[in-house]
Amino acid sequence: MIYSKITGTGSYLPEQILTNADLEEMVDTSDDWIRSRTGIEKRHVARNDETTCDLAEKASRAAMEAAKKNKDDIDLIIVATTTPDLIFPSTACLLQQRLGIRGCPAFDIQAVCTGFVYALHVADLFIKTGNSKCALIVGSETMTRIVDWKDRNTCVLFGDGAGAVILEESKRPGILSTHIHADGAYQELLSVPAGISSDYNLVKSDKAFIKMQGNEVFKVAVNTLGSIVDETLRSNSMSSNEIDWLVPHQANTRIISAMAKKLDMPMDRVVVTVDKHGNTSAASIPLALDVAIQDGRIKENDTLLLPAFGGGFTWGSVLLKY
Ligand code: ACO
């Protein structure tokens, strides 16, 4: 049996930090409101001249170094992003050029906060079908570019960053199962309602910002994440006490705690980075993964569950042996 296995991780956060105290100066909010409703204390913000590809390149180089891979080893590049550098070429093609790689397939995946889970699903299929031996999978975002800094409902939530993994063909178990879903009926609850073929004037006017009905999104997120976790455990005939680490999408500590409670998992087996990173959309899971691997919490052979939920709505999960 061929598995795809993570053999290296890397991440990058922009240097500039925006604290809740900084946001108090910008909109009618308070550190207490933000912490109690979201768990967020601070977030990183890319410089104006720093793009999604810049962040992706730094995370990718770190992941390649960790896996001891050079540019000639990489035979597939997938970048999950909602905030690409350009309309085209894809950020994956821009990244490929930066890394000096030529010829291998490179493409972006757009599934908002579930993007990294979608990307792992696709890469796992490439590897299991013999179409790739060593893939570079990245989640990279400059979400602060699509945030309305006058809208307190959304501007306190998001941050920028990138995380990357090297996924290799292996005879030892790696990814055990992936599950991805979408339901486009929820567009009104969470979107950036501007685009190339729908309302390009809005894009040109620099007003293509995130609009969200937060409390409605919250309810669907909690229910949907609960059901994806059930689906994953059921399809692997596993119980939650066999999961060593929950590494969920980082939108809100209340959503994460609800998921942990449903799984009956203590919070010390849950990787939480939303307090320091905010919601970095497709970058949040690979960032959290790298943090917990670097600090030694996640160890070889641990079983990890990576659930995600985001705009679309999209949702999904990956169960893997590290
Ligand atoms: N500071 C102070 N008050 C605020 C702020 C703020 N930053 N934002 C909203 N409020 C106010 C509201 O105006 C409202 O006031 P009102 O009662 O006078 O009308 C009150 O706080 C409560 O607002 P709610 O929206 O009901 O607050 P809620 O408890 O739901 O928390 C939050 C809001 C944090 C957005 C939460 O709903 C949430 O996390 N939702 C899910 C987000 C998510 O998971 N998104 C999916 C992924 S993102 C993606 O895919 C791009």
mmCIF file of C-alpha atoms and ligand atoms in Angstrom:
data_model
loop_
_atom_site.group_PDB
_atom_site.id
_atom_site.type_symbol
_atom_site.label_atom_id
_atom_site.label_comp_id
_atom_site.label_asym_id
_atom_site.label_seq_id
_atom_site.Cartn_x
_atom_site.Cartn_y
_atom_site.Cartn_z
ATOM 1 C CA MET A 1 0.000 0.000 0.000
ATOM 2 C CA ILE A 2 1.295 3.450 -0.926
ATOM 3 C CA TYR A 3 0.711 6.293 1.525
ATOM 4 C CA SER A 4 1.451 9.987 1.307
ATOM 5 C CA LYS A 5 3.353 11.182 4.360
ATOM 6 C CA ILE A 6 4.389 14.594 5.692
ATOM 7 C CA THR A 7 8.194 14.621 5.880
ATOM 8 C CA GLY A 8 8.820 18.303 6.592
ATOM 9 C CA THR A 9 6.948 21.445 7.628
ATOM 10 C CA GLY A 10 7.716 25.165 7.556
ATOM 11 C CA SER A 11 5.940 28.419 8.244
ATOM 12 C CA TYR A 12 6.354 32.152 8.059
ATOM 13 C CA LEU A 13 4.653 35.073 9.788
ATOM 14 C CA PRO A 14 5.183 38.701 8.692
ATOM 15 C CA GLU A 15 7.171 40.778 11.197
ATOM 16 C CA GLN A 16 4.562 43.497 11.739
ATOM 17 C CA ILE A 17 2.160 42.731 14.623
ATOM 18 C CA LEU A 18 -1.256 44.298 15.181
ATOM 19 C CA THR A 19 -2.483 43.956 18.775
ATOM 20 C CA ASN A 20 -6.004 44.320 20.125
ATOM 21 C CA ALA A 21 -4.835 47.579 21.702
ATOM 22 C CA ASP A 22 -3.886 48.838 18.214
ATOM 23 C CA LEU A 23 -7.386 47.932 16.987
ATOM 24 C CA GLU A 24 -8.957 49.873 19.875
ATOM 25 C CA GLU A 25 -7.432 52.960 18.236
ATOM 26 C CA MET A 26 -8.946 52.101 14.864
ATOM 27 C CA VAL A 27 -12.557 50.970 15.561
ATOM 28 C CA ASP A 28 -15.060 50.908 18.434
ATOM 29 C CA THR A 29 -13.861 47.692 20.058
ATOM 30 C CA SER A 30 -12.010 46.488 23.143
ATOM 31 C CA ASP A 31 -9.336 43.969 23.981
ATOM 32 C CA ASP A 32 -11.826 42.324 26.340
ATOM 33 C CA TRP A 33 -14.514 41.933 23.612
ATOM 34 C CA ILE A 34 -12.053 40.485 21.103
ATOM 35 C CA ARG A 35 -10.478 38.052 23.605
ATOM 36 C CA SER A 36 -13.771 36.855 25.060
ATOM 37 C CA ARG A 37 -15.551 36.399 21.698
ATOM 38 C CA THR A 38 -12.659 35.083 19.618
ATOM 39 C CA GLY A 39 -9.632 34.271 21.801
ATOM 40 C CA ILE A 40 -7.469 36.500 19.582
ATOM 41 C CA GLU A 41 -4.766 38.668 21.221
ATOM 42 C CA LYS A 42 -2.786 39.716 18.162
ATOM 43 C CA ARG A 43 -2.253 38.990 14.481
ATOM 44 C CA HIS A 44 0.570 39.460 11.955
ATOM 45 C CA VAL A 45 0.143 41.840 9.019
ATOM 46 C CA ALA A 46 2.137 41.729 5.783
ATOM 47 C CA ARG A 47 3.936 44.904 4.649
ATOM 48 C CA ASN A 48 2.409 46.642 1.622
ATOM 49 C CA ASP A 49 5.219 45.310 -0.552
ATOM 50 C CA GLU A 50 4.988 41.767 0.867
ATOM 51 C CA THR A 51 2.734 39.378 -1.067
ATOM 52 C CA THR A 52 1.156 35.974 -0.554
ATOM 53 C CA CYS A 53 3.920 34.468 -2.727
ATOM 54 C CA ASP A 54 6.629 36.108 -0.561
ATOM 55 C CA LEU A 55 5.160 34.445 2.545
ATOM 56 C CA ALA A 56 4.694 31.139 0.675
ATOM 57 C CA GLU A 57 8.318 31.151 -0.501
ATOM 58 C CA LYS A 58 9.687 31.523 3.051
ATOM 59 C CA ALA A 59 7.416 28.767 4.420
ATOM 60 C CA SER A 60 8.254 26.493 1.467
ATOM 61 C CA ARG A 61 12.012 26.896 1.837
ATOM 62 C CA ALA A 62 11.709 26.005 5.548
ATOM 63 C CA ALA A 63 9.603 22.909 4.755
ATOM 64 C CA MET A 64 12.044 21.782 2.043
ATOM 65 C CA GLU A 65 14.958 22.196 4.442
ATOM 66 C CA ALA A 66 13.135 20.235 7.173
ATOM 67 C CA ALA A 67 12.443 17.392 4.699
ATOM 68 C CA LYS A 68 16.000 17.656 3.269
ATOM 69 C CA LYS A 69 14.645 18.179 -0.236
ATOM 70 C CA ASN A 70 16.051 20.362 -2.983
ATOM 71 C CA LYS A 71 14.273 21.955 -5.920
ATOM 72 C CA ASP A 72 14.858 18.959 -8.197
ATOM 73 C CA ASP A 73 12.966 16.643 -5.830
ATOM 74 C CA ILE A 74 9.663 18.564 -6.021
ATOM 75 C CA ASP A 75 7.272 17.172 -8.667
ATOM 76 C CA LEU A 76 3.999 18.904 -7.685
ATOM 77 C CA ILE A 77 3.170 22.327 -6.190
ATOM 78 C CA ILE A 78 -0.242 23.242 -4.811
ATOM 79 C CA VAL A 79 -0.931 26.582 -3.130
ATOM 80 C CA ALA A 80 -4.175 27.012 -1.191
ATOM 81 C CA THR A 81 -5.023 30.705 -1.117
ATOM 82 C CA THR A 82 -7.917 33.144 -1.173
ATOM 83 C CA THR A 83 -5.605 36.095 -1.690
ATOM 84 C CA PRO A 84 -3.437 35.303 -4.760
ATOM 85 C CA ASP A 85 -0.767 37.789 -5.868
ATOM 86 C CA LEU A 86 -2.326 38.119 -9.328
ATOM 87 C CA ILE A 87 -5.439 37.096 -11.261
ATOM 88 C CA PHE A 88 -2.961 34.965 -13.183
ATOM 89 C CA PRO A 89 -0.460 33.302 -13.241
ATOM 90 C CA SER A 90 -1.437 31.287 -10.191
ATOM 91 C CA THR A 91 0.516 31.871 -6.976
ATOM 92 C CA ALA A 92 1.746 28.258 -7.340
ATOM 93 C CA CYS A 93 3.368 29.147 -10.697
ATOM 94 C CA LEU A 94 4.913 32.295 -9.188
ATOM 95 C CA LEU A 95 6.220 30.197 -6.296
ATOM 96 C CA GLN A 96 7.590 27.568 -8.678
ATOM 97 C CA GLN A 97 9.619 30.263 -10.464
ATOM 98 C CA ARG A 98 10.900 31.685 -7.140
ATOM 99 C CA LEU A 99 12.102 28.252 -6.072
ATOM 100 C CA GLY A 100 13.807 27.657 -9.428
ATOM 101 C CA ILE A 101 11.631 24.629 -10.204
ATOM 102 C CA ARG A 102 10.578 24.011 -13.820
ATOM 103 C CA GLY A 103 8.115 21.697 -15.522
ATOM 104 C CA CYS A 104 6.179 20.075 -12.672
ATOM 105 C CA PRO A 105 2.433 20.781 -12.350
ATOM 106 C CA ALA A 106 1.673 23.847 -10.201
ATOM 107 C CA PHE A 107 -1.785 25.198 -9.410
ATOM 108 C CA ASP A 108 -3.824 27.046 -6.795
ATOM 109 C CA ILE A 109 -6.812 25.784 -4.853
ATOM 110 C CA GLN A 110 -9.495 28.200 -3.689
ATOM 111 C CA ALA A 111 -11.620 26.789 -0.870
ATOM 112 C CA VAL A 112 -11.093 29.713 1.536
ATOM 113 C CA CYS A 113 -10.335 28.431 5.075
ATOM 114 C CA THR A 114 -10.683 24.783 3.959
ATOM 115 C CA GLY A 115 -8.128 25.303 1.173
ATOM 116 C CA PHE A 116 -5.239 23.468 2.818
ATOM 117 C CA VAL A 117 -7.420 20.425 3.570
ATOM 118 C CA TYR A 118 -8.612 20.425 -0.070
ATOM 119 C CA ALA A 119 -4.969 20.690 -1.214
ATOM 120 C CA LEU A 120 -3.887 17.726 0.948
ATOM 121 C CA HIS A 121 -6.822 15.716 -0.436
ATOM 122 C CA VAL A 122 -5.723 16.392 -4.030
ATOM 123 C CA ALA A 123 -2.013 15.807 -3.322
ATOM 124 C CA ASP A 124 -2.794 12.529 -1.535
ATOM 125 C CA LEU A 125 -4.582 11.335 -4.705
ATOM 126 C CA PHE A 126 -1.640 12.397 -6.896
ATOM 127 C CA ILE A 127 0.721 10.372 -4.714
ATOM 128 C CA LYS A 128 -1.501 7.307 -4.303
ATOM 129 C CA THR A 129 -2.061 7.116 -8.076
ATOM 130 C CA GLY A 130 1.691 7.339 -8.767
ATOM 131 C CA ASN A 131 1.490 10.825 -10.308
ATOM 132 C CA SER A 132 3.717 12.450 -7.691
ATOM 133 C CA LYS A 133 6.443 11.299 -5.332
ATOM 134 C CA CYS A 134 7.273 14.543 -3.557
ATOM 135 C CA ALA A 135 4.741 17.379 -3.388
ATOM 136 C CA LEU A 136 5.037 20.875 -1.930
ATOM 137 C CA ILE A 137 1.705 21.899 -0.401
ATOM 138 C CA VAL A 138 1.293 25.452 0.871
ATOM 139 C CA GLY A 139 -1.397 27.522 2.567
ATOM 140 C CA SER A 140 -0.563 31.204 2.236
ATOM 141 C CA GLU A 141 -2.699 34.281 2.799
ATOM 142 C CA THR A 142 -2.646 38.043 3.013
ATOM 143 C CA MET A 143 -6.195 38.222 4.390
ATOM 144 C CA THR A 144 -5.621 41.728 5.762
ATOM 145 C CA ARG A 145 -5.758 42.984 2.136
ATOM 146 C CA ILE A 146 -9.464 42.061 1.911
ATOM 147 C CA VAL A 147 -10.395 43.352 5.369
ATOM 148 C CA ASP A 148 -12.428 46.542 5.781
ATOM 149 C CA TRP A 149 -10.473 48.296 8.544
ATOM 150 C CA LYS A 150 -13.600 50.332 9.384
ATOM 151 C CA ASP A 151 -15.768 47.235 10.023
ATOM 152 C CA ARG A 152 -15.308 46.065 13.616
ATOM 153 C CA ASN A 153 -17.356 42.923 12.873
ATOM 154 C CA THR A 154 -14.583 41.524 10.687
ATOM 155 C CA CYS A 155 -11.360 43.535 10.979
ATOM 156 C CA VAL A 156 -10.470 42.114 14.396
ATOM 157 C CA LEU A 157 -10.551 38.526 13.126
ATOM 158 C CA PHE A 158 -7.989 38.082 10.368
ATOM 159 C CA GLY A 159 -4.209 37.863 10.013
ATOM 160 C CA ASP A 160 -1.531 37.027 7.440
ATOM 161 C CA GLY A 161 0.883 34.092 7.264
ATOM 162 C CA ALA A 162 1.932 30.940 5.449
ATOM 163 C CA GLY A 163 2.541 27.294 6.249
ATOM 164 C CA ALA A 164 3.939 24.560 4.014
ATOM 165 C CA VAL A 165 4.476 20.806 4.058
ATOM 166 C CA ILE A 166 6.410 18.334 1.956
ATOM 167 C CA LEU A 167 4.230 15.310 1.239
ATOM 168 C CA GLU A 168 6.094 12.211 0.038
ATOM 169 C CA GLU A 169 5.311 8.736 -1.171
ATOM 170 C CA SER A 170 5.836 6.295 1.708
ATOM 171 C CA LYS A 171 5.298 2.651 2.610
ATOM 172 C CA ARG A 172 4.579 3.687 6.202
ATOM 173 C CA PRO A 173 1.178 5.169 7.087
ATOM 174 C CA GLY A 174 0.823 8.895 6.582
ATOM 175 C CA ILE A 175 -2.536 10.296 5.420
ATOM 176 C CA LEU A 176 -5.185 7.768 6.519
ATOM 177 C CA SER A 177 -8.238 9.495 5.053
ATOM 178 C CA THR A 178 -9.441 12.808 3.656
ATOM 179 C CA HIS A 179 -13.013 14.139 3.521
ATOM 180 C CA ILE A 180 -14.055 17.261 1.606
ATOM 181 C CA HIS A 181 -17.442 18.935 1.117
ATOM 182 C CA ALA A 182 -19.070 22.165 -0.056
ATOM 183 C CA ASP A 183 -22.490 23.817 -0.087
ATOM 184 C CA GLY A 184 -22.738 26.972 -2.173
ATOM 185 C CA ALA A 185 -26.151 27.853 -0.719
ATOM 186 C CA TYR A 186 -24.494 29.843 2.078
ATOM 187 C CA GLN A 187 -22.829 32.496 -0.091
ATOM 188 C CA GLU A 188 -24.787 35.316 1.568
ATOM 189 C CA LEU A 189 -23.363 34.573 5.017
ATOM 190 C CA LEU A 190 -19.693 34.931 4.118
ATOM 191 C CA SER A 191 -18.138 36.368 0.978
ATOM 192 C CA VAL A 192 -16.097 39.055 -0.726
ATOM 193 C CA PRO A 193 -18.873 40.140 -3.100
ATOM 194 C CA ALA A 194 -16.678 41.426 -5.933
ATOM 195 C CA GLY A 195 -14.822 39.704 -8.732
ATOM 196 C CA ILE A 196 -13.393 39.760 -12.205
ATOM 197 C CA SER A 197 -16.522 38.861 -14.145
ATOM 198 C CA SER A 198 -19.207 39.947 -11.652
ATOM 199 C CA ASP A 199 -18.268 43.340 -10.251
ATOM 200 C CA TYR A 200 -14.846 44.345 -11.419
ATOM 201 C CA ASN A 201 -15.562 48.036 -10.669
ATOM 202 C CA LEU A 202 -15.644 47.117 -6.995
ATOM 203 C CA VAL A 203 -12.246 45.415 -7.311
ATOM 204 C CA LYS A 204 -10.833 48.507 -9.051
ATOM 205 C CA SER A 205 -12.332 50.779 -6.393
ATOM 206 C CA ASP A 206 -10.358 48.881 -3.755
ATOM 207 C CA LYS A 207 -13.538 47.991 -1.837
ATOM 208 C CA ALA A 208 -13.515 44.230 -2.289
ATOM 209 C CA PHE A 209 -13.812 43.433 1.400
ATOM 210 C CA ILE A 210 -14.962 40.478 3.510
ATOM 211 C CA LYS A 211 -18.657 40.589 4.460
ATOM 212 C CA MET A 212 -19.766 38.171 7.160
ATOM 213 C CA GLN A 213 -22.853 37.435 9.234
ATOM 214 C CA GLY A 214 -20.642 36.233 12.067
ATOM 215 C CA ASN A 215 -23.160 34.674 14.434
ATOM 216 C CA GLU A 216 -24.875 32.717 11.616
ATOM 217 C CA VAL A 217 -21.492 31.511 10.358
ATOM 218 C CA PHE A 218 -20.601 30.553 13.922
ATOM 219 C CA LYS A 219 -23.632 28.258 14.293
ATOM 220 C CA VAL A 220 -23.093 26.484 10.966
ATOM 221 C CA ALA A 221 -19.345 26.163 11.666
ATOM 222 C CA VAL A 222 -19.885 24.454 15.045
ATOM 223 C CA ASN A 223 -22.446 21.989 13.651
ATOM 224 C CA THR A 224 -20.524 21.256 10.473
ATOM 225 C CA LEU A 225 -17.188 20.739 12.200
ATOM 226 C CA GLY A 226 -18.924 18.377 14.630
ATOM 227 C CA SER A 227 -20.299 16.327 11.746
ATOM 228 C CA ILE A 228 -17.009 16.206 9.780
ATOM 229 C CA VAL A 229 -15.201 14.956 12.862
ATOM 230 C CA ASP A 230 -17.862 12.218 13.292
ATOM 231 C CA GLU A 231 -17.615 11.292 9.603
ATOM 232 C CA THR A 232 -13.827 10.985 9.817
ATOM 233 C CA LEU A 233 -13.816 8.812 12.941
ATOM 234 C CA ARG A 234 -16.646 6.608 11.630
ATOM 235 C CA SER A 235 -14.977 5.978 8.287
ATOM 236 C CA ASN A 236 -11.773 4.910 10.077
ATOM 237 C CA SER A 237 -13.607 2.914 12.807
ATOM 238 C CA MET A 238 -11.774 5.019 15.372
ATOM 239 C CA SER A 239 -12.726 6.714 18.605
ATOM 240 C CA SER A 240 -11.580 10.161 19.650
ATOM 241 C CA ASN A 241 -9.252 8.779 22.341
ATOM 242 C CA GLU A 242 -7.088 7.369 19.520
ATOM 243 C CA ILE A 243 -6.424 10.938 18.273
ATOM 244 C CA ASP A 244 -3.245 12.387 19.778
ATOM 245 C CA TRP A 245 -3.673 15.934 18.436
ATOM 246 C CA LEU A 246 -6.518 17.995 17.085
ATOM 247 C CA VAL A 247 -5.060 20.614 14.709
ATOM 248 C CA PRO A 248 -8.153 22.524 13.559
ATOM 249 C CA HIS A 249 -8.641 25.574 11.371
ATOM 250 C CA GLN A 250 -8.085 28.565 13.637
ATOM 251 C CA ALA A 251 -11.078 30.918 13.377
ATOM 252 C CA ASN A 252 -12.194 31.283 16.972
ATOM 253 C CA THR A 253 -11.316 29.593 20.294
ATOM 254 C CA ARG A 254 -15.011 29.130 21.096
ATOM 255 C CA ILE A 255 -15.504 27.094 17.888
ATOM 256 C CA ILE A 256 -12.336 25.088 18.641
ATOM 257 C CA SER A 257 -13.404 24.406 22.268
ATOM 258 C CA ALA A 258 -16.854 23.271 21.111
ATOM 259 C CA MET A 259 -15.195 20.779 18.763
ATOM 260 C CA ALA A 260 -12.844 19.513 21.487
ATOM 261 C CA LYS A 261 -15.803 19.124 23.864
ATOM 262 C CA LYS A 262 -17.753 17.131 21.286
ATOM 263 C CA LEU A 263 -14.717 14.854 20.863
ATOM 264 C CA ASP A 264 -14.266 14.692 24.640
ATOM 265 C CA MET A 265 -10.665 15.814 24.116
ATOM 266 C CA PRO A 266 -8.909 17.926 26.763
ATOM 267 C CA MET A 267 -7.645 21.272 25.438
ATOM 268 C CA ASP A 268 -4.040 20.203 26.103
ATOM 269 C CA ARG A 269 -4.367 17.854 23.112
ATOM 270 C CA VAL A 270 -5.606 20.680 20.866
ATOM 271 C CA VAL A 271 -3.205 22.957 18.994
ATOM 272 C CA VAL A 272 -4.404 26.558 19.331
ATOM 273 C CA THR A 273 -2.644 29.420 17.523
ATOM 274 C CA VAL A 274 -5.594 31.722 16.822
ATOM 275 C CA ASP A 275 -4.648 33.739 19.929
ATOM 276 C CA LYS A 276 -1.332 34.761 18.335
ATOM 277 C CA HIS A 277 -2.130 34.516 14.590
ATOM 278 C CA GLY A 278 -5.821 35.442 14.215
ATOM 279 C CA ASN A 279 -7.659 33.697 11.380
ATOM 280 C CA THR A 280 -5.153 33.176 8.556
ATOM 281 C CA SER A 281 -7.654 31.219 6.422
ATOM 282 C CA ALA A 282 -5.911 28.522 4.308
ATOM 283 C CA ALA A 283 -2.634 29.125 6.154
ATOM 284 C CA SER A 284 -3.991 28.436 9.638
ATOM 285 C CA ILE A 285 -3.703 24.618 9.740
ATOM 286 C CA PRO A 286 -0.185 24.323 8.251
ATOM 287 C CA LEU A 287 0.952 27.179 10.517
ATOM 288 C CA ALA A 288 -0.477 25.462 13.610
ATOM 289 C CA LEU A 289 1.028 22.144 12.516
ATOM 290 C CA ASP A 290 4.492 23.643 12.128
ATOM 291 C CA VAL A 291 4.283 25.442 15.485
ATOM 292 C CA ALA A 292 3.409 22.219 17.349
ATOM 293 C CA ILE A 293 6.056 20.184 15.497
ATOM 294 C CA GLN A 294 8.761 22.810 16.143
ATOM 295 C CA ASP A 295 7.954 23.055 19.855
ATOM 296 C CA GLY A 296 8.037 19.253 20.186
ATOM 297 C CA ARG A 297 4.385 18.636 21.072
ATOM 298 C CA ILE A 298 3.649 16.629 17.898
ATOM 299 C CA LYS A 299 5.945 13.611 17.624
ATOM 300 C CA GLU A 300 6.590 10.973 15.004
ATOM 301 C CA ASN A 301 3.774 8.421 14.688
ATOM 302 C CA ASP A 302 1.233 10.661 16.459
ATOM 303 C CA THR A 303 -2.280 10.538 15.013
ATOM 304 C CA LEU A 304 -3.562 13.950 13.967
ATOM 305 C CA LEU A 305 -7.024 15.173 13.000
ATOM 306 C CA LEU A 306 -7.150 18.348 10.884
ATOM 307 C CA PRO A 307 -10.725 19.680 10.484
ATOM 308 C CA ALA A 308 -11.562 22.910 8.622
ATOM 309 C CA PHE A 309 -14.542 25.091 7.753
ATOM 310 C CA GLY A 310 -14.707 28.206 5.615
ATOM 311 C CA GLY A 311 -16.346 30.403 3.001
ATOM 312 C CA GLY A 312 -18.329 28.651 0.289
ATOM 313 C CA PHE A 313 -19.272 27.084 2.612
ATOM 314 C CA THR A 314 -16.551 24.480 2.354
ATOM 315 C CA TRP A 315 -15.503 21.990 5.000
ATOM 316 C CA GLY A 316 -13.362 18.925 5.333
ATOM 317 C CA SER A 317 -10.810 17.001 7.346
ATOM 318 C CA VAL A 318 -7.607 15.015 7.107
ATOM 319 C CA LEU A 319 -6.684 12.155 9.431
ATOM 320 C CA LEU A 320 -2.988 11.291 9.371
ATOM 321 C CA LYS A 321 -0.074 9.622 11.104
ATOM 322 C CA TYR A 322 2.782 12.068 11.435
HETATM 323 N N1 ACO B 1 -15.949 44.910 19.166
HETATM 324 C C1 ACO B 1 -17.001 45.201 19.929
HETATM 325 N N2 ACO B 1 -18.254 44.842 19.617
HETATM 326 C C2 ACO B 1 -18.442 44.138 18.474
HETATM 327 C C3 ACO B 1 -17.380 43.806 17.615
HETATM 328 C C4 ACO B 1 -16.085 44.221 17.995
HETATM 329 N N3 ACO B 1 -14.997 43.945 17.247
HETATM 330 N N4 ACO B 1 -17.880 43.111 16.555
HETATM 331 C C5 ACO B 1 -19.200 43.007 16.754
HETATM 332 N N5 ACO B 1 -19.556 43.635 17.900
HETATM 333 C C6 ACO B 1 -20.871 43.763 18.488
HETATM 334 C C7 ACO B 1 -21.989 43.624 17.470
HETATM 335 O O1 ACO B 1 -22.222 44.847 16.806
HETATM 336 C C8 ACO B 1 -23.139 43.181 18.319
HETATM 337 O O2 ACO B 1 -23.686 44.323 18.960
HETATM 338 P P1 ACO B 1 -25.260 44.487 19.166
HETATM 339 O O3 ACO B 1 -25.660 43.348 20.054
HETATM 340 O O4 ACO B 1 -25.381 45.816 19.796
HETATM 341 O O5 ACO B 1 -25.865 44.393 17.789
HETATM 342 C C9 ACO B 1 -22.489 42.323 19.398
HETATM 343 O O6 ACO B 1 -21.101 42.683 19.381
HETATM 344 C C10 ACO B 1 -22.643 40.836 19.178
HETATM 345 O O7 ACO B 1 -22.313 40.528 17.830
HETATM 346 P P2 ACO B 1 -22.328 39.047 17.305
HETATM 347 O O8 ACO B 1 -21.973 39.046 15.846
HETATM 348 O O9 ACO B 1 -23.607 38.370 17.686
HETATM 349 O O10 ACO B 1 -21.128 38.405 18.164
HETATM 350 P P3 ACO B 1 -20.688 36.915 18.253
HETATM 351 O O11 ACO B 1 -20.709 36.477 19.650
HETATM 352 O O12 ACO B 1 -21.384 36.032 17.244
HETATM 353 O O13 ACO B 1 -19.142 36.996 17.836
HETATM 354 C C11 ACO B 1 -17.762 36.532 15.885
HETATM 355 C C12 ACO B 1 -18.797 37.469 16.541
HETATM 356 C C13 ACO B 1 -16.500 36.556 16.714
HETATM 357 C C14 ACO B 1 -17.506 37.028 14.484
HETATM 358 C C15 ACO B 1 -18.301 35.085 15.866
HETATM 359 O O14 ACO B 1 -19.632 35.066 15.409
HETATM 360 C C16 ACO B 1 -17.497 34.150 14.971
HETATM 361 O O15 ACO B 1 -16.367 33.809 15.279
HETATM 362 N N6 ACO B 1 -18.089 33.675 13.873
HETATM 363 C C17 ACO B 1 -17.461 32.663 13.024
HETATM 364 C C18 ACO B 1 -16.354 33.182 12.182
HETATM 365 C C19 ACO B 1 -15.865 32.048 11.313
HETATM 366 O O16 ACO B 1 -15.689 30.932 11.769
HETATM 367 N N7 ACO B 1 -15.709 32.280 10.035
HETATM 368 C C20 ACO B 1 -15.429 31.153 9.137
HETATM 369 C C21 ACO B 1 -14.124 31.141 8.629
HETATM 370 S S1 ACO B 1 -13.670 32.653 7.887
HETATM 371 C C22 ACO B 1 -13.476 32.366 6.225
HETATM 372 O O17 ACO B 1 -13.821 31.371 5.675
HETATM 373 C C23 ACO B 1 -12.894 33.535 5.404
#
